[in-house]
mmCIF file of C-alpha atoms and ligand atoms in Angstrom:
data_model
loop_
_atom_site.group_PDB
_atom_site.id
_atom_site.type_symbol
_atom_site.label_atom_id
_atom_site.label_comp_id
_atom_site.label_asym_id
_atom_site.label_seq_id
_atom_site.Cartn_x
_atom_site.Cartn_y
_atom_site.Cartn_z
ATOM 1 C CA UNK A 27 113.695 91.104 124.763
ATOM 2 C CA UNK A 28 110.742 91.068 122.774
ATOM 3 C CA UNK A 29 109.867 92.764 119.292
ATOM 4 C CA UNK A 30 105.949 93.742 118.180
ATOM 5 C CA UNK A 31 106.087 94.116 114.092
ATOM 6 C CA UNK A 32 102.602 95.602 113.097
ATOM 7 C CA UNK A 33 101.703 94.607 109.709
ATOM 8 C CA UNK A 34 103.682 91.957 110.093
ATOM 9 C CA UNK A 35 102.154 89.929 107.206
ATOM 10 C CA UNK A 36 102.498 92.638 105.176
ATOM 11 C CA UNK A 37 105.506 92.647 102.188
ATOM 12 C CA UNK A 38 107.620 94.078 104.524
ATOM 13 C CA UNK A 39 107.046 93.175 108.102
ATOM 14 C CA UNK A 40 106.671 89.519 106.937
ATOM 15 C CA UNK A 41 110.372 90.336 106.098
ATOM 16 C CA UNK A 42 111.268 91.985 109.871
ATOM 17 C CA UNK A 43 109.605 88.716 111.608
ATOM 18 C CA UNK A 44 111.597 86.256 109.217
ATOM 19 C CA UNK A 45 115.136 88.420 110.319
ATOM 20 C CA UNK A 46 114.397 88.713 113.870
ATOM 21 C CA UNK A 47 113.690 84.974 113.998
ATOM 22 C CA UNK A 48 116.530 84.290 111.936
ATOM 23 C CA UNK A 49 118.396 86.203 114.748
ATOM 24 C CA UNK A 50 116.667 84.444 117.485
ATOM 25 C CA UNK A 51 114.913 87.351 118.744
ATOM 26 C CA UNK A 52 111.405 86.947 120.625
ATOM 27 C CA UNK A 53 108.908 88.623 118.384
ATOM 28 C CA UNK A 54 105.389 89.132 118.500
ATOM 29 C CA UNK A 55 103.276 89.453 114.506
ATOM 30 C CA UNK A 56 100.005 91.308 114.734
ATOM 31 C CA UNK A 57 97.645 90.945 112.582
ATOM 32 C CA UNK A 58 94.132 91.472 112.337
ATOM 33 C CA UNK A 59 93.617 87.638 111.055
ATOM 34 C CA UNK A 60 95.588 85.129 112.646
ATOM 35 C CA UNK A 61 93.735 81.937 111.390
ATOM 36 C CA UNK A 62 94.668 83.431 107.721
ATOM 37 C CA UNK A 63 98.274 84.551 108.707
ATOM 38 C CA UNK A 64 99.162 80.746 110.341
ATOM 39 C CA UNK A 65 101.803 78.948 108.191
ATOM 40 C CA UNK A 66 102.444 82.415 106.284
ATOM 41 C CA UNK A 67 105.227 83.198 109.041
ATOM 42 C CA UNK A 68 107.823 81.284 111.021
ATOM 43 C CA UNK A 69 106.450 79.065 113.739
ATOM 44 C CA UNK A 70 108.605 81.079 116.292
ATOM 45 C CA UNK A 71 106.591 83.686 115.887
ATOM 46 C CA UNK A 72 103.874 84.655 118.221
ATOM 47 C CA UNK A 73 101.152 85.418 116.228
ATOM 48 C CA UNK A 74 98.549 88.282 118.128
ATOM 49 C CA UNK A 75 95.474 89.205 117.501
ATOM 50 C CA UNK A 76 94.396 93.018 116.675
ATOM 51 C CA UNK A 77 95.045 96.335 114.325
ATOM 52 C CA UNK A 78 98.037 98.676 114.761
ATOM 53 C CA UNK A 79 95.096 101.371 113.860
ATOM 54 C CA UNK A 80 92.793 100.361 116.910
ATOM 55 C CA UNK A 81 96.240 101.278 119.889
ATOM 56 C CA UNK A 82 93.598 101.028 122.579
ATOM 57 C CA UNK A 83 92.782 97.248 122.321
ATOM 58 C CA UNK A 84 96.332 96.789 121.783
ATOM 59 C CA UNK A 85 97.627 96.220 125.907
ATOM 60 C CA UNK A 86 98.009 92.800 125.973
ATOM 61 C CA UNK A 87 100.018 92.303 122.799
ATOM 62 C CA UNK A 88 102.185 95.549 124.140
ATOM 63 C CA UNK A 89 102.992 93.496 127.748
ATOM 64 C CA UNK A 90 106.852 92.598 127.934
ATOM 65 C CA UNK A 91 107.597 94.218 124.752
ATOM 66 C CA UNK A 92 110.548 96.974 124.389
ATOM 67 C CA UNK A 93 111.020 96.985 120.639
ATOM 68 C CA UNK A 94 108.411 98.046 117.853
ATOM 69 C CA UNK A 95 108.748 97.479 114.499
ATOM 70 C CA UNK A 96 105.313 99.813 112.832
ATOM 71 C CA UNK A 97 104.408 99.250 108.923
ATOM 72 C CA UNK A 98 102.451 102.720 108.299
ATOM 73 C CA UNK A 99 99.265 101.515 106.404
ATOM 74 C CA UNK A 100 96.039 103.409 105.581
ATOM 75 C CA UNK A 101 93.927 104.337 108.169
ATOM 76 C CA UNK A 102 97.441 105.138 111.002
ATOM 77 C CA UNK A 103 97.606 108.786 109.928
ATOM 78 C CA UNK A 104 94.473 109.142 112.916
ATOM 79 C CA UNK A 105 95.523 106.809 115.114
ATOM 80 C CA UNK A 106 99.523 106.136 114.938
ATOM 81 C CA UNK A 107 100.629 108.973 117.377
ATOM 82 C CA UNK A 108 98.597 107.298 119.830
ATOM 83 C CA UNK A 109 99.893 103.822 119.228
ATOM 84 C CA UNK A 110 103.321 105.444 119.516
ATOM 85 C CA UNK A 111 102.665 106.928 123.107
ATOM 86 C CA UNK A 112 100.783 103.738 124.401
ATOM 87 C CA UNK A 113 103.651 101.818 123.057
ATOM 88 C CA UNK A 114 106.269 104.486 124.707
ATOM 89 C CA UNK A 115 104.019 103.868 127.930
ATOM 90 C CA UNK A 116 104.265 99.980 128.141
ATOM 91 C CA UNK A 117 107.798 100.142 128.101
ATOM 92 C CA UNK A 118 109.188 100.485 124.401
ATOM 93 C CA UNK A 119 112.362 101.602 124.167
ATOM 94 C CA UNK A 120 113.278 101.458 120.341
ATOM 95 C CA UNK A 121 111.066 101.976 117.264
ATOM 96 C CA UNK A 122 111.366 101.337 113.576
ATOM 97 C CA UNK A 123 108.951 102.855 111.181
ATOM 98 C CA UNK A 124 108.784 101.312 107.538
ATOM 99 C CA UNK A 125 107.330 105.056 106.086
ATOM 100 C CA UNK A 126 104.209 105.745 104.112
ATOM 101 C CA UNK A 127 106.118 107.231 101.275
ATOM 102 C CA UNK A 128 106.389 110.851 103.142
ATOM 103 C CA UNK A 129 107.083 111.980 106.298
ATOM 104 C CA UNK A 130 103.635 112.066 108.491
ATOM 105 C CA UNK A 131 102.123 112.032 111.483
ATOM 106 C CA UNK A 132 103.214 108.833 112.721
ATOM 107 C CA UNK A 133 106.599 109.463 110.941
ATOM 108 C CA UNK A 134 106.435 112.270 113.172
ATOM 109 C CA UNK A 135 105.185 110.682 116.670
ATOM 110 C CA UNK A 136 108.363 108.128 116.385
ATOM 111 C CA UNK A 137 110.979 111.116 116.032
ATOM 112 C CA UNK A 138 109.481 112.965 118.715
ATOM 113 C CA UNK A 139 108.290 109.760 121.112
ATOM 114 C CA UNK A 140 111.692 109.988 123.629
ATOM 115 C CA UNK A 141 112.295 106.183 122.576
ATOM 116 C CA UNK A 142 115.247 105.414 120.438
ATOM 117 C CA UNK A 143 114.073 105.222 116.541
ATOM 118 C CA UNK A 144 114.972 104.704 113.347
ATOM 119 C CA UNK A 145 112.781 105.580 110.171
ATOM 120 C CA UNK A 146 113.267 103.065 107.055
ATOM 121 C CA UNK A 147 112.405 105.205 103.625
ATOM 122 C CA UNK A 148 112.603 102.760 101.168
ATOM 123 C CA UNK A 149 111.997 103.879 97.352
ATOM 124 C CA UNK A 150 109.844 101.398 95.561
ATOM 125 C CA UNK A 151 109.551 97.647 96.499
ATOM 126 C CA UNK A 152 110.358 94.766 94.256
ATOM 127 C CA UNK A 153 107.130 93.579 95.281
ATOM 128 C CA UNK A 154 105.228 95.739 92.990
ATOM 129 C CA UNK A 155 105.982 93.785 90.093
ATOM 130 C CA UNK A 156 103.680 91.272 91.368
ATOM 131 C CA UNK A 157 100.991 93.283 90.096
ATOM 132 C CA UNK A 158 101.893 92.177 86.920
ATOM 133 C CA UNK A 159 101.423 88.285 87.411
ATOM 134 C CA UNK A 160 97.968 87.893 86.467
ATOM 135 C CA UNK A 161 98.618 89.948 82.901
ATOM 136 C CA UNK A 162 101.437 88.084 82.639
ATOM 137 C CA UNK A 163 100.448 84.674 82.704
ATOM 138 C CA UNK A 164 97.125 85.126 81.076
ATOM 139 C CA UNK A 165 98.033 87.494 78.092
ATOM 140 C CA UNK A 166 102.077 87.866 78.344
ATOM 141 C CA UNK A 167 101.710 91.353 78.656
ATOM 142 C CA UNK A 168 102.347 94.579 81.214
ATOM 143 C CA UNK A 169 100.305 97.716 81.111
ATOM 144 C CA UNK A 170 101.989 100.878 82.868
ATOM 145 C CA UNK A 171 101.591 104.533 81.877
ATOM 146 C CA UNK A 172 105.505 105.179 81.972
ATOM 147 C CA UNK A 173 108.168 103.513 81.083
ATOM 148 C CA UNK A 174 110.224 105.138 84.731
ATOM 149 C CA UNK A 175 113.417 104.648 86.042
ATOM 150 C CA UNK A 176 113.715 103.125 89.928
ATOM 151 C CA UNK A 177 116.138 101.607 91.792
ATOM 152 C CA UNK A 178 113.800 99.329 93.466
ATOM 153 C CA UNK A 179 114.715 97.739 96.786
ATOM 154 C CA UNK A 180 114.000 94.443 97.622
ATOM 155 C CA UNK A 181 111.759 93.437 100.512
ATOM 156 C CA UNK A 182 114.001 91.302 102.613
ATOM 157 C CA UNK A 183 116.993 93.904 102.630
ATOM 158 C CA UNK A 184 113.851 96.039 104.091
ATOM 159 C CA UNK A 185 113.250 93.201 106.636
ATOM 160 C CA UNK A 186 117.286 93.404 107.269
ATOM 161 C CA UNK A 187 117.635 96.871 107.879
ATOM 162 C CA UNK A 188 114.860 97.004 109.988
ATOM 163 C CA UNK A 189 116.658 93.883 112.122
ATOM 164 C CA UNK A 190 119.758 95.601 112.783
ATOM 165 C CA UNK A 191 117.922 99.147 113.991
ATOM 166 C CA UNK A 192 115.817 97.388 116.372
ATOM 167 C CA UNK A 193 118.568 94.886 117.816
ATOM 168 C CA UNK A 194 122.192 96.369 117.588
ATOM 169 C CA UNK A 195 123.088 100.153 118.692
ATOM 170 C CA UNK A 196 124.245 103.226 116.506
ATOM 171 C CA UNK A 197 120.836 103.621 114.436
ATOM 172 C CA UNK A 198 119.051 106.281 116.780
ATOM 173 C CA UNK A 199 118.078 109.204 114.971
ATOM 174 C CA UNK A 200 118.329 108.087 111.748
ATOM 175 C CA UNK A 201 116.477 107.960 108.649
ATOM 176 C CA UNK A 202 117.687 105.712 106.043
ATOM 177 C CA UNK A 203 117.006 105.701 102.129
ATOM 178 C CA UNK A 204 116.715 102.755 100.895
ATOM 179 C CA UNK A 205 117.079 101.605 97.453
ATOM 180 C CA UNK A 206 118.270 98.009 95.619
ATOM 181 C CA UNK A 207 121.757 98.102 93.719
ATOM 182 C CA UNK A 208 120.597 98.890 90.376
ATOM 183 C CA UNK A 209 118.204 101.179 88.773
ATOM 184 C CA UNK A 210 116.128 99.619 86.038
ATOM 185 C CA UNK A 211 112.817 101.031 84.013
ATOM 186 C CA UNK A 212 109.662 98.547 83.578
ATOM 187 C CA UNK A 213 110.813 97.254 79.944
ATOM 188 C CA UNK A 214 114.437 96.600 81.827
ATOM 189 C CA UNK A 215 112.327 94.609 84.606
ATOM 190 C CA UNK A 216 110.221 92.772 81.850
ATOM 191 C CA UNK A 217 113.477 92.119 79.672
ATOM 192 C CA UNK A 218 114.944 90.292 82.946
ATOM 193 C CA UNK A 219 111.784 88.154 83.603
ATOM 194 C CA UNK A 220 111.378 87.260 80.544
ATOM 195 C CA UNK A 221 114.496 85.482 80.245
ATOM 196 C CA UNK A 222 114.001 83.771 83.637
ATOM 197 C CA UNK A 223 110.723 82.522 82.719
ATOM 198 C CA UNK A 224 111.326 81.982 79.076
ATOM 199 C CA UNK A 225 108.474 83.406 77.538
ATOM 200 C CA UNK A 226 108.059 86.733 75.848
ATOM 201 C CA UNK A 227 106.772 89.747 77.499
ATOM 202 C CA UNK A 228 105.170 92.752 75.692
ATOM 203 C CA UNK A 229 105.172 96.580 77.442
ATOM 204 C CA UNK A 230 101.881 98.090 76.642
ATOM 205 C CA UNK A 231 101.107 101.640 77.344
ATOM 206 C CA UNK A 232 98.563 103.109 78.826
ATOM 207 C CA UNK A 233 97.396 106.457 80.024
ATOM 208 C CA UNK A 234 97.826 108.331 83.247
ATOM 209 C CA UNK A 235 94.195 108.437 84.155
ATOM 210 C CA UNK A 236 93.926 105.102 83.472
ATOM 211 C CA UNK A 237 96.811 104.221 85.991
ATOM 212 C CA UNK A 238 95.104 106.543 88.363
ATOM 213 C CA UNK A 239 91.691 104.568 87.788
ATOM 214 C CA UNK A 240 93.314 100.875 88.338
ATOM 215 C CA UNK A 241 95.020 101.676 91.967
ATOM 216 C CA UNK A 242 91.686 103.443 92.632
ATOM 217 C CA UNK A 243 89.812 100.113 91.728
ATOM 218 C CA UNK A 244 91.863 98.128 94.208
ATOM 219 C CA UNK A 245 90.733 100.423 97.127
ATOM 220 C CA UNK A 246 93.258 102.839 97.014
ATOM 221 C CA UNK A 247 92.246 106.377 97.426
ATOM 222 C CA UNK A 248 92.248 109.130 95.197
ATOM 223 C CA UNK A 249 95.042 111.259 96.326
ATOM 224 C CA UNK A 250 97.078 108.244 97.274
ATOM 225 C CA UNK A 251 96.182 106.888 93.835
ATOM 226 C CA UNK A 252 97.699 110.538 92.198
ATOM 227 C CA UNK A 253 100.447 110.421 94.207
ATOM 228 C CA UNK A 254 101.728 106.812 93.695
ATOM 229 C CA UNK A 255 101.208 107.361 89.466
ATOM 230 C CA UNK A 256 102.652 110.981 89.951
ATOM 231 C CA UNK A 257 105.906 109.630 91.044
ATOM 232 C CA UNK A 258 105.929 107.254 88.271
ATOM 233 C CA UNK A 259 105.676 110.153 85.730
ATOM 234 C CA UNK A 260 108.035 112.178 87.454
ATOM 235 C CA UNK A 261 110.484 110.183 90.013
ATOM 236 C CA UNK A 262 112.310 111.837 92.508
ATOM 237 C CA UNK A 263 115.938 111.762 92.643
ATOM 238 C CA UNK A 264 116.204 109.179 95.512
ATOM 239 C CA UNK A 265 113.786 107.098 93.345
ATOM 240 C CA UNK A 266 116.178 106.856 90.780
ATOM 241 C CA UNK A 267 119.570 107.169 92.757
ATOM 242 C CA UNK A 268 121.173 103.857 94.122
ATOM 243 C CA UNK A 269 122.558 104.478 97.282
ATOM 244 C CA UNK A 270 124.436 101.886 99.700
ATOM 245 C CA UNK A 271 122.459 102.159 102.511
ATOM 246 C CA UNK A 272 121.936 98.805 102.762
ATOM 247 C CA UNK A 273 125.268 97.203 102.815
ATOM 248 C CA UNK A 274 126.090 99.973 105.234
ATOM 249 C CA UNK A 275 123.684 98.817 107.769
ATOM 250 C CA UNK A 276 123.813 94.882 107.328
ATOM 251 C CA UNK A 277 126.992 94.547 105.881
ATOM 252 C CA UNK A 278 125.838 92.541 102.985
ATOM 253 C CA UNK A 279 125.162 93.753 99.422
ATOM 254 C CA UNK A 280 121.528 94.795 98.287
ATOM 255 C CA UNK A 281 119.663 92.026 96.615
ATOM 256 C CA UNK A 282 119.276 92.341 92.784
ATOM 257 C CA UNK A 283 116.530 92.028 90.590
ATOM 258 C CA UNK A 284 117.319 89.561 89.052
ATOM 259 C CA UNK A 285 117.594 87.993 92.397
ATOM 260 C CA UNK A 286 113.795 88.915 93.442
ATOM 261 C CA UNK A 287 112.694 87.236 89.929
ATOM 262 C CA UNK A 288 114.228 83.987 90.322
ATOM 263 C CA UNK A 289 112.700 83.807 93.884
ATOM 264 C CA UNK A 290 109.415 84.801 92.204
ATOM 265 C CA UNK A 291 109.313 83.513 88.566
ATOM 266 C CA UNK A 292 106.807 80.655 89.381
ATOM 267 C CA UNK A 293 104.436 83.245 89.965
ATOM 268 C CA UNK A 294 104.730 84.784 86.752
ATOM 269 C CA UNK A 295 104.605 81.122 84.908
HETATM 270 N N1 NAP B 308 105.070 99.577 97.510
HETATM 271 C C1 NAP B 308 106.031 100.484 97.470
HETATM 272 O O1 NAP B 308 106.759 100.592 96.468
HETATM 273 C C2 NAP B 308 106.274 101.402 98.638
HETATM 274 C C3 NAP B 308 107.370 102.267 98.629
HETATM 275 C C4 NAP B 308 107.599 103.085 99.740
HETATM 276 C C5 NAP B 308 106.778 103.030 100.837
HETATM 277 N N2 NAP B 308 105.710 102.165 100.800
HETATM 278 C C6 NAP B 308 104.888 102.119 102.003
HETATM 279 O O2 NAP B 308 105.422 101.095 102.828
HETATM 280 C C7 NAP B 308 104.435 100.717 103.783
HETATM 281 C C8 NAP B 308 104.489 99.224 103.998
HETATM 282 O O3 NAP B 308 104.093 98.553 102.830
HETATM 283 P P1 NAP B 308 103.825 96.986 102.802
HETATM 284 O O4 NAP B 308 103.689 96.649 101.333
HETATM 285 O O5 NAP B 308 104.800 96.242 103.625
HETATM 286 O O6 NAP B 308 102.415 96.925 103.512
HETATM 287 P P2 NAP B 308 101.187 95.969 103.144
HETATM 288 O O7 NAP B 308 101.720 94.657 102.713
HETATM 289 O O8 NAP B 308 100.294 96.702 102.200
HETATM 290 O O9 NAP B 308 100.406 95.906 104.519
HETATM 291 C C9 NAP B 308 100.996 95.365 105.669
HETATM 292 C C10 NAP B 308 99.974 94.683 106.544
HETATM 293 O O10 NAP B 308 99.276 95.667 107.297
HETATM 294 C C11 NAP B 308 97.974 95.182 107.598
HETATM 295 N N3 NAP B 308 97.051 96.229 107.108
HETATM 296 C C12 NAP B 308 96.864 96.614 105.835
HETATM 297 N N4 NAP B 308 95.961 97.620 105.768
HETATM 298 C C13 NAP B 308 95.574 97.854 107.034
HETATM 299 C C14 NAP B 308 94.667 98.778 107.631
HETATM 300 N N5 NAP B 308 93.960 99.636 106.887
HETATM 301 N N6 NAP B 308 94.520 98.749 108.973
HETATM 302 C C15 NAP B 308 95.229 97.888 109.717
HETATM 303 N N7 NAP B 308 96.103 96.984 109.215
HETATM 304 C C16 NAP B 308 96.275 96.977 107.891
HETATM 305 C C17 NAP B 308 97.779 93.872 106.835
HETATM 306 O O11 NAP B 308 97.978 92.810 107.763
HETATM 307 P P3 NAP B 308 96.767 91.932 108.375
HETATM 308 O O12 NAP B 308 95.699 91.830 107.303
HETATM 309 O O13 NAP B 308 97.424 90.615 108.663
HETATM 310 O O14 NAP B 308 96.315 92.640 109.581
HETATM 311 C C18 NAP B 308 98.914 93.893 105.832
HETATM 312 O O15 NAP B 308 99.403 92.618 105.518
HETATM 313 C C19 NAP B 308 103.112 101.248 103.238
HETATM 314 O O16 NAP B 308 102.762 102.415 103.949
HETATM 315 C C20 NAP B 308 103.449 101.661 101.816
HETATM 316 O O17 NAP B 308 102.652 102.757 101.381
HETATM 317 C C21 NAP B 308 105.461 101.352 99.754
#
């Protein structure tokens, strides 16, 4: 049996290749880049050439393959229903589908593909606080326009979840929430790595439109810009509501925090 995770370099699909290897599973990484994605993933891993958002050169790394594991990235609102049916086509017989942060169209294409699937919706990613590592380490500082609450989920219980749709049974249909244990506010976050990194951290303020203006200068677009600093001004419940989905599906706790800091503090050093 053998797994195809697109954006499998990605935060989370890094995480989906290093459980299904972990599991022994056969799995396949694309990625657009191979020479820059070698030694970034386990050797087991096949690494294949090509885009999730181009399906139609996508036939060769699709041969033998009956599980898909897709990362919904810009640019697979166009082309993801048709990666889903050529995937369907060669022989796919479960999805998972790490979601864009709503349900849609490719959300949609899995549900409705006749395969077996299972749509992940985590809530923000421990992995955002890496934006902070430059500001840290040069000035000891983090800028954000609100000081939110989130009960951010870490990658690799991301990774797990995804591991346990794609290999064991009684995950069809379902769409899973996904959140960490705790729910903690930037200054919370900044108290904790602080302490792990023992230097002081100071919150700094800034505006909405400035928020706006800093994920636009990083490529992101407008209304994904507005969208991303209009649920940090007003998060949804499931943003801010821990829920177990994660021990219900792996069995094991959700990572902490404090855990994803002490995994990542030589970053912020
Ligand atoms: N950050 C959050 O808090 C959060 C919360 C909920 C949902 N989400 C959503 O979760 C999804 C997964 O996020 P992630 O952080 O794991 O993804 P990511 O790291 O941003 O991207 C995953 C990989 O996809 C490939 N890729 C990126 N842009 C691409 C494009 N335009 N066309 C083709 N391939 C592209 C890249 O691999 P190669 O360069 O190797 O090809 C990249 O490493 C995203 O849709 C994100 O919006 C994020």
């Amino acid at each position: 049996m053998t797994t195809l995770v697109t954006g499998a370099t990605g935060n989370t699909g890094r995480q989906v290749v290093a459980e299904l290897v972990r599991r022994g599973e056969s799995v396949r990484a694309l990625t657009r880049d191979p020479a820059a994605a070698a030694g970034k993933l386990p050797a087991e891993a096949e690494l294949v050439a090509g885009t999730h958002t181009a399906p139609e050169s996508l036939d060769a790394a699709l041969k033998g393959v009956t599980r898909l594991h897709i990362t919904v990235t810009a640019g697979l609102a166009e082309t993801g229903p048709e990666l889903v049916r050529r995937a369907v086509d060669a022989g796919v017989q479960r999805l998972t589908v790490v979601w864009g942060g709503w349900v849609g169209p490719v959300e949609e294409a899995v549900a409705a593909s006749g395969a077996e699937w299972t749509r992940l919706e985590p809530q923000e990613f421990m992995s955002n606080t890496l934006t902070w590592t430059e500001s840290i380490r040069n000035e000891g500082v983090v800028r954000e326009p609100y000081d939110h609450p989130s009960a951010l989920v870490h990658e690799a219980d991301i990774g797990a979840v995804a591991a346990v749709a794609l290999l064991d049974d009684g995950h069809a249909g379902r769409a899973y929430n996904l959140t960490g244990p705790e729910t903690l506010t930037p200054r919370e976050r900044i108290a904790i790595l602080s302490r792990a990194i023992g230097r002081d951290i100071t919150f700094v303020p800034i505006t909405h439109e400035q928020a706006v203006d800093r994920l636009m200068a990083t490529g992101v677009s407008r209304a994904d810009a507005d969208y991303v600093v209009g649920w940090y001004a007003e998060p949804t419940d499931d943003a801010t509501t821990v829920v177990d989905t994660v021990e219900q599906v792996t069995g094991r706790p959700a990572r902490t925090f404090a855990q994803w800091v002490d995994e990542h503090a030589e970053r912020f050093r």
